[in-house]
Amino acid sequence: MARGTRSRGFVGLVVVAAVTSALVGCTEEAAPEPTLPPPSIASRPLPTTLPDPIPFAVAPLRGTLVAPASASGPSLAAKIDDHEEARPQLALNRTDLVYEELVEGGLTRYAAVWQSDVPEQVGPVRSIRPMDPDILTPLGGIVAYSGGQERFVEMMQATPLVNLVFDYDDTGLFERADDRPSPHDVILAASVAVERNSELAPPARQFRYGGVDPLADPRFAATPTSRIDLVYSPARFPSWEWDAASGSWLRSQEGAPDADSSGERVRAANVVTLRVAIDWTYGEVPKTELAGSSGEAWVSAGGRTAHGTWSKADQSAPIVLTADGGGELELSPGNTWIQLVPTTGSATFVP
């Protein structure tokens, strides 16, 4: 019995040894797992100073973001001719504001204002009218015109604005263009005029600006508008069409597309239409009544029109636009045309 037990034990030892040997052999043949070095991270020192932020400011007469220098200069207003022989006018699409007013003979004339983007030249420049002091006094800055009746010139010179008058100028700011008929040929060196008066303060904001579609707010009860038809007189009936592709109103004059000297269609981000009374104190020269007055108003922006009222406390106060439901009407950032339509005319807003 002892012998048999030893035999079985011996066999077991042999089997265990064989299995152990096989396992050792397999372990020796397996490829070892590679040991990778830790990733190398390049040492980059942190900057000791951060780059200066890009400066910007808000253009007071446009509500758009511009370089600080473009917002800090004075405004330049000029009386711009709208006679057929004065067209196309220079740089109308670079204006911040344009006021269209009734003058004698049923014609209209512009009080055009540049501040955020002053061109090299503007024109044709024409004479002053009795409502211009009321329109332009809130802006301060500079006003340029060719002359006018002595009493109207004195009214303008009584304002705080710097007056640049072609009839009195001996500094070379004005010239007559050879390619335009007189008297529709007076051109102003606009950028030089502003440079010479750079110490003047920038204008105060005239209107309240919202987003690109400011009248979408339900409180304004704005209605979709595709076209604006305005009648100043049988001789002057401008219109505006909404162009969604460019996000602007495109202007026509007496049924024909209106362009400035660049060849581009005259356009505006906003069209503000005010119904105004006319004072005939000055005979055949109409005076738009603004200071101390109020009336019906429409603001057209973003393809919509909101109704409200306008008011102007006095000559130095800006025009305030109030919605029918209360609160100040908002404009879209960009240039604005203010249509001073007489109550004898009309304003139609087509859906």
mmCIF file of C-alpha atoms in Angstrom:
data_model
loop_
_atom_site.group_PDB
_atom_site.id
_atom_site.type_symbol
_atom_site.label_atom_id
_atom_site.label_comp_id
_atom_site.label_asym_id
_atom_site.label_seq_id
_atom_site.Cartn_x
_atom_site.Cartn_y
_atom_site.Cartn_z
ATOM 1 C CA MET A 1 0.000 0.000 0.000
ATOM 2 C CA ALA A 2 2.804 2.388 0.812
ATOM 3 C CA ARG A 3 4.444 1.701 -2.514
ATOM 4 C CA GLY A 4 1.253 2.350 -4.445
ATOM 5 C CA THR A 5 0.741 5.617 -2.637
ATOM 6 C CA ARG A 6 4.197 6.822 -3.436
ATOM 7 C CA SER A 7 3.681 5.953 -7.127
ATOM 8 C CA ARG A 8 0.508 8.020 -7.351
ATOM 9 C CA GLY A 9 2.212 10.932 -5.611
ATOM 10 C CA PHE A 10 5.103 10.804 -7.987
ATOM 11 C CA VAL A 11 2.785 10.875 -10.982
ATOM 12 C CA GLY A 12 0.973 13.917 -9.539
ATOM 13 C CA LEU A 13 4.224 15.750 -9.091
ATOM 14 C CA VAL A 14 5.175 15.064 -12.663
ATOM 15 C CA VAL A 15 1.833 16.410 -13.958
ATOM 16 C CA VAL A 16 2.074 19.568 -11.859
ATOM 17 C CA ALA A 17 5.615 20.147 -13.028
ATOM 18 C CA ALA A 18 4.597 19.719 -16.653
ATOM 19 C CA VAL A 19 1.735 22.185 -16.349
ATOM 20 C CA THR A 20 3.942 24.654 -14.516
ATOM 21 C CA SER A 21 6.603 24.312 -17.202
ATOM 22 C CA ALA A 22 4.028 24.935 -19.956
ATOM 23 C CA LEU A 23 2.711 28.051 -18.236
ATOM 24 C CA VAL A 24 6.187 29.388 -17.745
ATOM 25 C CA GLY A 25 6.914 28.749 -21.398
ATOM 26 C CA CYS A 26 3.785 30.638 -22.485
ATOM 27 C CA THR A 27 4.656 33.565 -20.234
ATOM 28 C CA GLU A 28 8.122 33.831 -21.684
ATOM 29 C CA GLU A 29 6.816 33.821 -25.292
ATOM 30 C CA ALA A 30 4.135 36.625 -24.801
ATOM 31 C CA ALA A 31 5.229 40.125 -25.933
ATOM 32 C CA PRO A 32 5.578 42.494 -22.982
ATOM 33 C CA GLU A 33 3.226 45.498 -22.801
ATOM 34 C CA PRO A 34 5.055 48.596 -24.129
ATOM 35 C CA THR A 35 5.762 51.291 -21.623
ATOM 36 C CA LEU A 36 5.114 54.740 -23.189
ATOM 37 C CA PRO A 37 6.851 57.814 -21.908
ATOM 38 C CA PRO A 38 4.583 60.536 -20.476
ATOM 39 C CA PRO A 39 3.373 63.041 -23.099
ATOM 40 C CA SER A 40 5.584 66.034 -23.552
ATOM 41 C CA ILE A 41 3.737 69.383 -23.097
ATOM 42 C CA ALA A 42 5.540 72.390 -24.445
ATOM 43 C CA SER A 43 5.934 75.060 -21.853
ATOM 44 C CA ARG A 44 4.188 78.249 -22.976
ATOM 45 C CA PRO A 45 4.514 81.236 -20.699
ATOM 46 C CA LEU A 46 1.281 83.077 -19.994
ATOM 47 C CA PRO A 47 1.113 86.613 -21.451
ATOM 48 C CA THR A 48 1.938 89.268 -18.940
ATOM 49 C CA THR A 49 -0.464 91.735 -20.632
ATOM 50 C CA LEU A 50 -3.712 91.269 -22.545
ATOM 51 C CA PRO A 51 -4.279 92.996 -25.904
ATOM 52 C CA ASP A 52 -6.145 96.264 -25.739
ATOM 53 C CA PRO A 53 -9.848 95.928 -26.579
ATOM 54 C CA ILE A 54 -10.957 97.452 -29.848
ATOM 55 C CA PRO A 55 -12.446 100.842 -28.934
ATOM 56 C CA PHE A 56 -15.819 101.899 -30.246
ATOM 57 C CA ALA A 57 -18.471 104.521 -29.599
ATOM 58 C CA VAL A 58 -22.105 105.045 -30.521
ATOM 59 C CA ALA A 59 -22.764 107.546 -33.311
ATOM 60 C CA PRO A 60 -25.199 110.041 -31.737
ATOM 61 C CA LEU A 61 -27.194 110.673 -34.927
ATOM 62 C CA ARG A 62 -27.223 107.074 -36.196
ATOM 63 C CA GLY A 63 -27.172 104.819 -33.147
ATOM 64 C CA THR A 64 -24.518 102.631 -34.796
ATOM 65 C CA LEU A 65 -21.107 101.557 -33.457
ATOM 66 C CA VAL A 66 -18.251 103.590 -34.925
ATOM 67 C CA ALA A 67 -14.639 104.459 -34.157
ATOM 68 C CA PRO A 68 -14.448 106.984 -31.291
ATOM 69 C CA ALA A 69 -13.105 109.693 -33.613
ATOM 70 C CA SER A 70 -16.210 109.378 -35.816
ATOM 71 C CA ALA A 71 -18.505 110.011 -32.853
ATOM 72 C CA SER A 72 -16.568 112.873 -31.284
ATOM 73 C CA GLY A 73 -16.616 115.455 -34.075
ATOM 74 C CA PRO A 74 -19.229 118.152 -34.697
ATOM 75 C CA SER A 75 -22.122 117.719 -37.069
ATOM 76 C CA LEU A 76 -22.181 119.480 -40.421
ATOM 77 C CA ALA A 77 -25.569 120.528 -41.762
ATOM 78 C CA ALA A 78 -25.932 121.871 -45.287
ATOM 79 C CA LYS A 79 -28.873 123.212 -47.253
ATOM 80 C CA ILE A 80 -29.004 120.875 -50.248
ATOM 81 C CA ASP A 81 -30.829 121.674 -53.469
ATOM 82 C CA ASP A 82 -33.565 119.323 -54.726
ATOM 83 C CA HIS A 83 -34.266 121.010 -58.042
ATOM 84 C CA GLU A 84 -34.230 118.632 -61.019
ATOM 85 C CA GLU A 85 -31.066 120.316 -62.305
ATOM 86 C CA ALA A 86 -29.372 119.777 -58.936
ATOM 87 C CA ARG A 87 -29.667 115.995 -59.124
ATOM 88 C CA PRO A 88 -27.836 113.787 -58.449
ATOM 89 C CA GLN A 89 -26.734 115.329 -55.167
ATOM 90 C CA LEU A 90 -23.388 114.535 -53.570
ATOM 91 C CA ALA A 91 -23.110 111.976 -50.756
ATOM 92 C CA LEU A 92 -26.757 111.768 -49.666
ATOM 93 C CA ASN A 93 -26.254 108.116 -48.742
ATOM 94 C CA ARG A 94 -23.523 109.104 -46.276
ATOM 95 C CA THR A 95 -25.787 111.393 -44.252
ATOM 96 C CA ASP A 96 -26.885 110.680 -40.701
ATOM 97 C CA LEU A 97 -30.095 112.738 -40.984
ATOM 98 C CA VAL A 98 -31.961 114.431 -43.826
ATOM 99 C CA TYR A 99 -34.932 116.767 -43.269
ATOM 100 C CA GLU A 100 -37.065 117.354 -46.372
ATOM 101 C CA GLU A 101 -38.980 120.628 -46.175
ATOM 102 C CA LEU A 102 -41.432 122.507 -48.381
ATOM 103 C CA VAL A 103 -40.112 125.693 -50.007
ATOM 104 C CA GLU A 104 -41.655 128.170 -52.443
ATOM 105 C CA GLY A 105 -43.223 127.015 -55.691
ATOM 106 C CA GLY A 106 -44.227 123.657 -54.172
ATOM 107 C CA LEU A 107 -40.636 122.418 -54.392
ATOM 108 C CA THR A 108 -38.676 120.845 -51.547
ATOM 109 C CA ARG A 109 -35.189 121.346 -50.181
ATOM 110 C CA TYR A 110 -33.044 119.286 -47.809
ATOM 111 C CA ALA A 111 -31.376 120.128 -44.540
ATOM 112 C CA ALA A 112 -28.824 117.296 -44.703
ATOM 113 C CA VAL A 113 -26.609 116.406 -41.752
ATOM 114 C CA TRP A 114 -23.301 114.511 -41.698
ATOM 115 C CA GLN A 115 -21.430 113.548 -38.536
ATOM 116 C CA SER A 116 -20.359 109.899 -38.354
ATOM 117 C CA ASP A 117 -19.135 109.801 -41.979
ATOM 118 C CA VAL A 118 -18.143 113.194 -43.374
ATOM 119 C CA PRO A 119 -17.431 113.103 -47.136
ATOM 120 C CA GLU A 120 -14.876 115.208 -48.957
ATOM 121 C CA GLN A 121 -17.568 117.271 -50.710
ATOM 122 C CA VAL A 122 -21.317 117.878 -50.405
ATOM 123 C CA GLY A 123 -23.786 119.798 -52.508
ATOM 124 C CA PRO A 124 -25.242 121.467 -54.433
ATOM 125 C CA VAL A 125 -25.593 123.962 -51.583
ATOM 126 C CA ARG A 126 -28.508 126.428 -51.667
ATOM 127 C CA SER A 127 -29.931 129.221 -49.524
ATOM 128 C CA ILE A 128 -31.353 129.184 -46.012
ATOM 129 C CA ARG A 129 -35.075 129.160 -45.141
ATOM 130 C CA PRO A 130 -36.946 130.455 -42.036
ATOM 131 C CA MET A 131 -37.569 126.983 -40.496
ATOM 132 C CA ASP A 132 -33.917 125.939 -40.642
ATOM 133 C CA PRO A 133 -32.942 127.531 -37.296
ATOM 134 C CA ASP A 134 -35.682 125.465 -35.598
ATOM 135 C CA ILE A 135 -34.563 122.280 -37.360
ATOM 136 C CA LEU A 136 -30.820 122.616 -36.793
ATOM 137 C CA THR A 137 -30.333 124.424 -33.462
ATOM 138 C CA PRO A 138 -30.613 121.183 -31.379
ATOM 139 C CA LEU A 139 -27.652 119.737 -33.304
ATOM 140 C CA GLY A 140 -25.153 122.540 -32.725
ATOM 141 C CA GLY A 141 -22.018 122.249 -34.831
ATOM 142 C CA ILE A 142 -21.832 123.787 -38.312
ATOM 143 C CA VAL A 143 -24.369 124.910 -40.903
ATOM 144 C CA ALA A 144 -23.452 125.685 -44.524
ATOM 145 C CA TYR A 145 -25.615 127.496 -47.061
ATOM 146 C CA SER A 146 -25.220 129.728 -50.087
ATOM 147 C CA GLY A 147 -27.003 132.794 -48.690
ATOM 148 C CA GLY A 148 -30.659 133.796 -48.568
ATOM 149 C CA GLN A 149 -32.913 136.664 -47.658
ATOM 150 C CA GLU A 150 -31.150 138.905 -45.149
ATOM 151 C CA ARG A 151 -33.750 138.306 -42.448
ATOM 152 C CA PHE A 152 -33.409 134.524 -42.805
ATOM 153 C CA VAL A 153 -29.607 134.735 -42.704
ATOM 154 C CA GLU A 154 -29.843 136.832 -39.527
ATOM 155 C CA MET A 155 -32.183 134.249 -37.958
ATOM 156 C CA MET A 156 -29.663 131.492 -38.688
ATOM 157 C CA GLN A 157 -26.701 133.520 -37.472
ATOM 158 C CA ALA A 158 -28.524 134.152 -34.185
ATOM 159 C CA THR A 159 -28.261 130.431 -33.352
ATOM 160 C CA PRO A 160 -25.215 128.850 -31.645
ATOM 161 C CA LEU A 161 -24.162 127.134 -34.889
ATOM 162 C CA VAL A 162 -21.061 128.163 -36.829
ATOM 163 C CA ASN A 163 -22.389 129.643 -40.085
ATOM 164 C CA LEU A 164 -20.492 128.989 -43.328
ATOM 165 C CA VAL A 165 -22.011 131.164 -46.050
ATOM 166 C CA PHE A 166 -20.964 130.995 -49.691
ATOM 167 C CA ASP A 167 -21.840 134.663 -50.280
ATOM 168 C CA TYR A 168 -19.429 135.766 -47.537
ATOM 169 C CA ASP A 169 -16.740 133.100 -47.764
ATOM 170 C CA ASP A 170 -13.163 134.094 -48.613
ATOM 171 C CA THR A 171 -11.450 130.952 -47.288
ATOM 172 C CA GLY A 172 -11.941 128.663 -50.274
ATOM 173 C CA LEU A 173 -14.439 126.298 -48.620
ATOM 174 C CA PHE A 174 -16.894 126.692 -51.520
ATOM 175 C CA GLU A 175 -16.461 126.331 -55.262
ATOM 176 C CA ARG A 176 -18.646 126.218 -58.341
ATOM 177 C CA ALA A 177 -18.718 122.916 -60.240
ATOM 178 C CA ASP A 178 -18.029 123.278 -63.960
ATOM 179 C CA ASP A 179 -20.285 120.353 -64.849
ATOM 180 C CA ARG A 180 -23.421 121.749 -63.178
ATOM 181 C CA PRO A 181 -25.659 124.666 -64.230
ATOM 182 C CA SER A 182 -25.847 127.748 -62.016
ATOM 183 C CA PRO A 183 -27.260 128.248 -59.388
ATOM 184 C CA HIS A 184 -27.229 124.459 -58.796
ATOM 185 C CA ASP A 185 -23.436 124.264 -58.790
ATOM 186 C CA VAL A 186 -22.153 125.377 -55.356
ATOM 187 C CA ILE A 187 -20.064 122.628 -53.724
ATOM 188 C CA LEU A 188 -18.727 122.646 -50.142
ATOM 189 C CA ALA A 189 -15.398 121.116 -49.051
ATOM 190 C CA ALA A 190 -17.142 119.267 -46.214
ATOM 191 C CA SER A 191 -14.242 117.425 -44.604
ATOM 192 C CA VAL A 192 -12.123 120.594 -44.545
ATOM 193 C CA ALA A 193 -14.996 122.530 -42.972
ATOM 194 C CA VAL A 194 -15.226 119.989 -40.152
ATOM 195 C CA GLU A 195 -11.461 119.887 -39.644
ATOM 196 C CA ARG A 196 -11.367 123.672 -39.257
ATOM 197 C CA ASN A 197 -14.036 123.459 -36.562
ATOM 198 C CA SER A 198 -12.954 120.267 -34.827
ATOM 199 C CA GLU A 199 -13.064 121.926 -31.399
ATOM 200 C CA LEU A 200 -16.878 122.052 -31.529
ATOM 201 C CA ALA A 201 -18.805 119.553 -29.422
ATOM 202 C CA PRO A 202 -20.513 116.541 -31.000
ATOM 203 C CA PRO A 203 -24.299 116.707 -31.362
ATOM 204 C CA ALA A 204 -26.706 115.353 -28.790
ATOM 205 C CA ARG A 205 -28.782 112.283 -29.643
ATOM 206 C CA GLN A 206 -31.963 113.342 -31.464
ATOM 207 C CA PHE A 207 -33.930 110.087 -31.499
ATOM 208 C CA ARG A 208 -34.162 106.859 -29.516
ATOM 209 C CA TYR A 209 -32.643 103.767 -31.159
ATOM 210 C CA GLY A 210 -33.607 100.120 -30.603
ATOM 211 C CA GLY A 211 -32.600 96.938 -32.424
ATOM 212 C CA VAL A 212 -32.680 96.186 -36.148
ATOM 213 C CA ASP A 213 -36.439 95.550 -35.897
ATOM 214 C CA PRO A 214 -37.411 98.009 -33.151
ATOM 215 C CA LEU A 215 -41.095 98.167 -34.022
ATOM 216 C CA ALA A 216 -41.619 94.423 -33.535
ATOM 217 C CA ASP A 217 -42.428 95.229 -29.905
ATOM 218 C CA PRO A 218 -46.225 94.728 -29.579
ATOM 219 C CA ARG A 219 -46.585 97.940 -27.580
ATOM 220 C CA PHE A 220 -45.964 99.958 -30.772
ATOM 221 C CA ALA A 221 -48.836 98.246 -32.681
ATOM 222 C CA ALA A 222 -46.798 98.569 -35.904
ATOM 223 C CA THR A 223 -48.229 97.329 -39.190
ATOM 224 C CA PRO A 224 -46.308 95.762 -42.116
ATOM 225 C CA THR A 225 -45.431 98.362 -44.756
ATOM 226 C CA SER A 226 -44.132 97.768 -48.276
ATOM 227 C CA ARG A 227 -44.392 101.337 -49.586
ATOM 228 C CA ILE A 228 -44.691 104.917 -48.338
ATOM 229 C CA ASP A 229 -46.291 107.506 -50.631
ATOM 230 C CA LEU A 230 -45.876 111.166 -49.644
ATOM 231 C CA VAL A 231 -47.310 114.289 -51.268
ATOM 232 C CA TYR A 232 -45.848 117.718 -50.521
ATOM 233 C CA SER A 233 -47.431 119.398 -53.534
ATOM 234 C CA PRO A 234 -48.354 118.543 -57.131
ATOM 235 C CA ALA A 235 -44.660 119.110 -57.964
ATOM 236 C CA ARG A 236 -43.133 116.980 -55.211
ATOM 237 C CA PHE A 237 -44.344 113.508 -54.251
ATOM 238 C CA PRO A 238 -41.469 111.284 -53.054
ATOM 239 C CA SER A 239 -41.972 107.637 -52.113
ATOM 240 C CA TRP A 240 -40.113 104.832 -50.348
ATOM 241 C CA GLU A 241 -40.180 101.077 -50.952
ATOM 242 C CA TRP A 242 -39.104 98.509 -48.364
ATOM 243 C CA ASP A 243 -36.245 96.301 -49.587
ATOM 244 C CA ALA A 244 -35.896 93.315 -47.267
ATOM 245 C CA ALA A 245 -32.676 92.138 -48.950
ATOM 246 C CA SER A 246 -30.795 95.289 -47.945
ATOM 247 C CA GLY A 247 -32.886 96.026 -44.849
ATOM 248 C CA SER A 248 -33.561 99.575 -46.036
ATOM 249 C CA TRP A 249 -36.096 101.897 -47.606
ATOM 250 C CA LEU A 250 -35.355 102.829 -51.240
ATOM 251 C CA ARG A 251 -36.345 106.298 -52.417
ATOM 252 C CA SER A 252 -38.112 107.493 -55.553
ATOM 253 C CA GLN A 253 -38.772 111.061 -56.705
ATOM 254 C CA GLU A 254 -41.942 111.777 -58.634
ATOM 255 C CA GLY A 255 -42.204 108.122 -59.612
ATOM 256 C CA ALA A 256 -38.581 107.614 -60.714
ATOM 257 C CA PRO A 257 -35.801 105.906 -58.709
ATOM 258 C CA ASP A 258 -33.699 108.490 -56.866
ATOM 259 C CA ALA A 259 -29.895 108.125 -56.792
ATOM 260 C CA ASP A 260 -27.055 110.199 -55.383
ATOM 261 C CA SER A 261 -23.789 111.032 -57.151
ATOM 262 C CA SER A 262 -22.370 107.572 -56.401
ATOM 263 C CA GLY A 263 -25.005 106.084 -58.700
ATOM 264 C CA GLU A 264 -26.570 104.131 -55.841
ATOM 265 C CA ARG A 265 -30.265 104.372 -55.012
ATOM 266 C CA VAL A 266 -30.916 106.745 -52.117
ATOM 267 C CA ARG A 267 -31.745 104.634 -49.079
ATOM 268 C CA ALA A 268 -32.587 104.990 -45.404
ATOM 269 C CA ALA A 269 -32.803 102.732 -42.379
ATOM 270 C CA ASN A 270 -35.672 104.862 -41.054
ATOM 271 C CA VAL A 271 -38.295 107.127 -42.554
ATOM 272 C CA VAL A 272 -39.935 109.464 -40.028
ATOM 273 C CA THR A 273 -43.016 111.223 -41.388
ATOM 274 C CA LEU A 274 -44.342 114.299 -39.564
ATOM 275 C CA ARG A 275 -47.511 116.181 -40.497
ATOM 276 C CA VAL A 276 -46.708 119.877 -40.073
ATOM 277 C CA ALA A 277 -48.557 123.163 -40.343
ATOM 278 C CA ILE A 278 -47.233 125.910 -42.619
ATOM 279 C CA ASP A 279 -46.806 129.539 -41.562
ATOM 280 C CA TRP A 280 -47.224 131.968 -44.499
ATOM 281 C CA THR A 281 -45.994 135.029 -42.599
ATOM 282 C CA TYR A 282 -43.127 135.437 -45.058
ATOM 283 C CA GLY A 283 -45.223 135.753 -48.176
ATOM 284 C CA GLU A 284 -44.427 133.205 -50.851
ATOM 285 C CA VAL A 285 -41.779 131.543 -48.628
ATOM 286 C CA PRO A 286 -43.442 128.851 -46.465
ATOM 287 C CA LYS A 287 -42.187 128.243 -42.935
ATOM 288 C CA THR A 288 -42.665 124.775 -41.453
ATOM 289 C CA GLU A 289 -43.991 125.203 -37.896
ATOM 290 C CA LEU A 290 -41.886 123.160 -35.480
ATOM 291 C CA ALA A 291 -40.849 125.049 -32.326
ATOM 292 C CA GLY A 292 -43.589 124.891 -29.714
ATOM 293 C CA SER A 293 -45.698 122.678 -31.969
ATOM 294 C CA SER A 294 -46.864 119.072 -32.227
ATOM 295 C CA GLY A 295 -48.705 116.823 -34.640
ATOM 296 C CA GLU A 296 -49.236 113.394 -36.128
ATOM 297 C CA ALA A 297 -46.222 111.159 -36.736
ATOM 298 C CA TRP A 298 -45.288 107.822 -38.258
ATOM 299 C CA VAL A 299 -42.033 105.911 -37.802
ATOM 300 C CA SER A 300 -41.171 103.372 -40.512
ATOM 301 C CA ALA A 301 -38.367 100.887 -39.783
ATOM 302 C CA GLY A 302 -37.698 97.240 -40.530
ATOM 303 C CA GLY A 303 -40.608 96.998 -42.978
ATOM 304 C CA ARG A 304 -43.120 98.206 -40.362
ATOM 305 C CA THR A 305 -44.803 101.492 -39.501
ATOM 306 C CA ALA A 306 -45.938 102.696 -36.082
ATOM 307 C CA HIS A 307 -48.249 105.649 -35.530
ATOM 308 C CA GLY A 308 -47.853 108.305 -32.874
ATOM 309 C CA THR A 309 -47.318 112.000 -32.300
ATOM 310 C CA TRP A 310 -44.407 114.399 -32.506
ATOM 311 C CA SER A 311 -43.658 117.412 -30.347
ATOM 312 C CA LYS A 312 -40.899 120.013 -30.089
ATOM 313 C CA ALA A 313 -40.883 122.170 -26.971
ATOM 314 C CA ASP A 314 -38.817 125.053 -28.354
ATOM 315 C CA GLN A 315 -36.138 125.900 -30.876
ATOM 316 C CA SER A 316 -33.293 124.249 -28.958
ATOM 317 C CA ALA A 317 -35.234 121.072 -28.064
ATOM 318 C CA PRO A 318 -35.122 117.919 -30.195
ATOM 319 C CA ILE A 319 -38.219 116.438 -31.815
ATOM 320 C CA VAL A 320 -39.805 113.840 -29.516
ATOM 321 C CA LEU A 321 -41.665 110.893 -31.068
ATOM 322 C CA THR A 322 -44.309 109.326 -28.825
ATOM 323 C CA ALA A 323 -46.175 106.089 -29.572
ATOM 324 C CA ASP A 324 -49.955 105.975 -29.404
ATOM 325 C CA GLY A 325 -49.708 103.664 -26.414
ATOM 326 C CA GLY A 326 -47.179 105.884 -24.667
ATOM 327 C CA GLY A 327 -43.403 105.770 -24.540
ATOM 328 C CA GLU A 328 -40.872 107.013 -27.056
ATOM 329 C CA LEU A 329 -40.931 105.477 -30.526
ATOM 330 C CA GLU A 330 -37.685 103.693 -31.414
ATOM 331 C CA LEU A 331 -35.670 103.800 -34.631
ATOM 332 C CA SER A 332 -33.408 101.191 -36.179
ATOM 333 C CA PRO A 333 -29.661 102.008 -36.039
ATOM 334 C CA GLY A 334 -28.719 103.748 -39.270
ATOM 335 C CA ASN A 335 -29.506 106.866 -41.282
ATOM 336 C CA THR A 336 -32.881 108.590 -41.072
ATOM 337 C CA TRP A 337 -34.936 110.769 -43.402
ATOM 338 C CA ILE A 338 -37.412 113.089 -41.689
ATOM 339 C CA GLN A 339 -40.269 113.964 -44.028
ATOM 340 C CA LEU A 340 -41.883 117.273 -42.986
ATOM 341 C CA VAL A 341 -45.126 116.800 -44.919
ATOM 342 C CA PRO A 342 -47.529 119.773 -44.822
ATOM 343 C CA THR A 343 -51.066 119.153 -43.584
ATOM 344 C CA THR A 344 -52.250 120.161 -47.059
ATOM 345 C CA GLY A 345 -50.349 117.150 -48.425
ATOM 346 C CA SER A 346 -50.752 113.467 -47.606
ATOM 347 C CA ALA A 347 -48.997 110.372 -46.308
ATOM 348 C CA THR A 348 -50.068 106.847 -47.314
ATOM 349 C CA PHE A 349 -48.592 103.616 -45.956
ATOM 350 C CA VAL A 350 -49.201 100.570 -48.154
ATOM 351 C CA PRO A 351 -49.164 97.099 -46.446
#
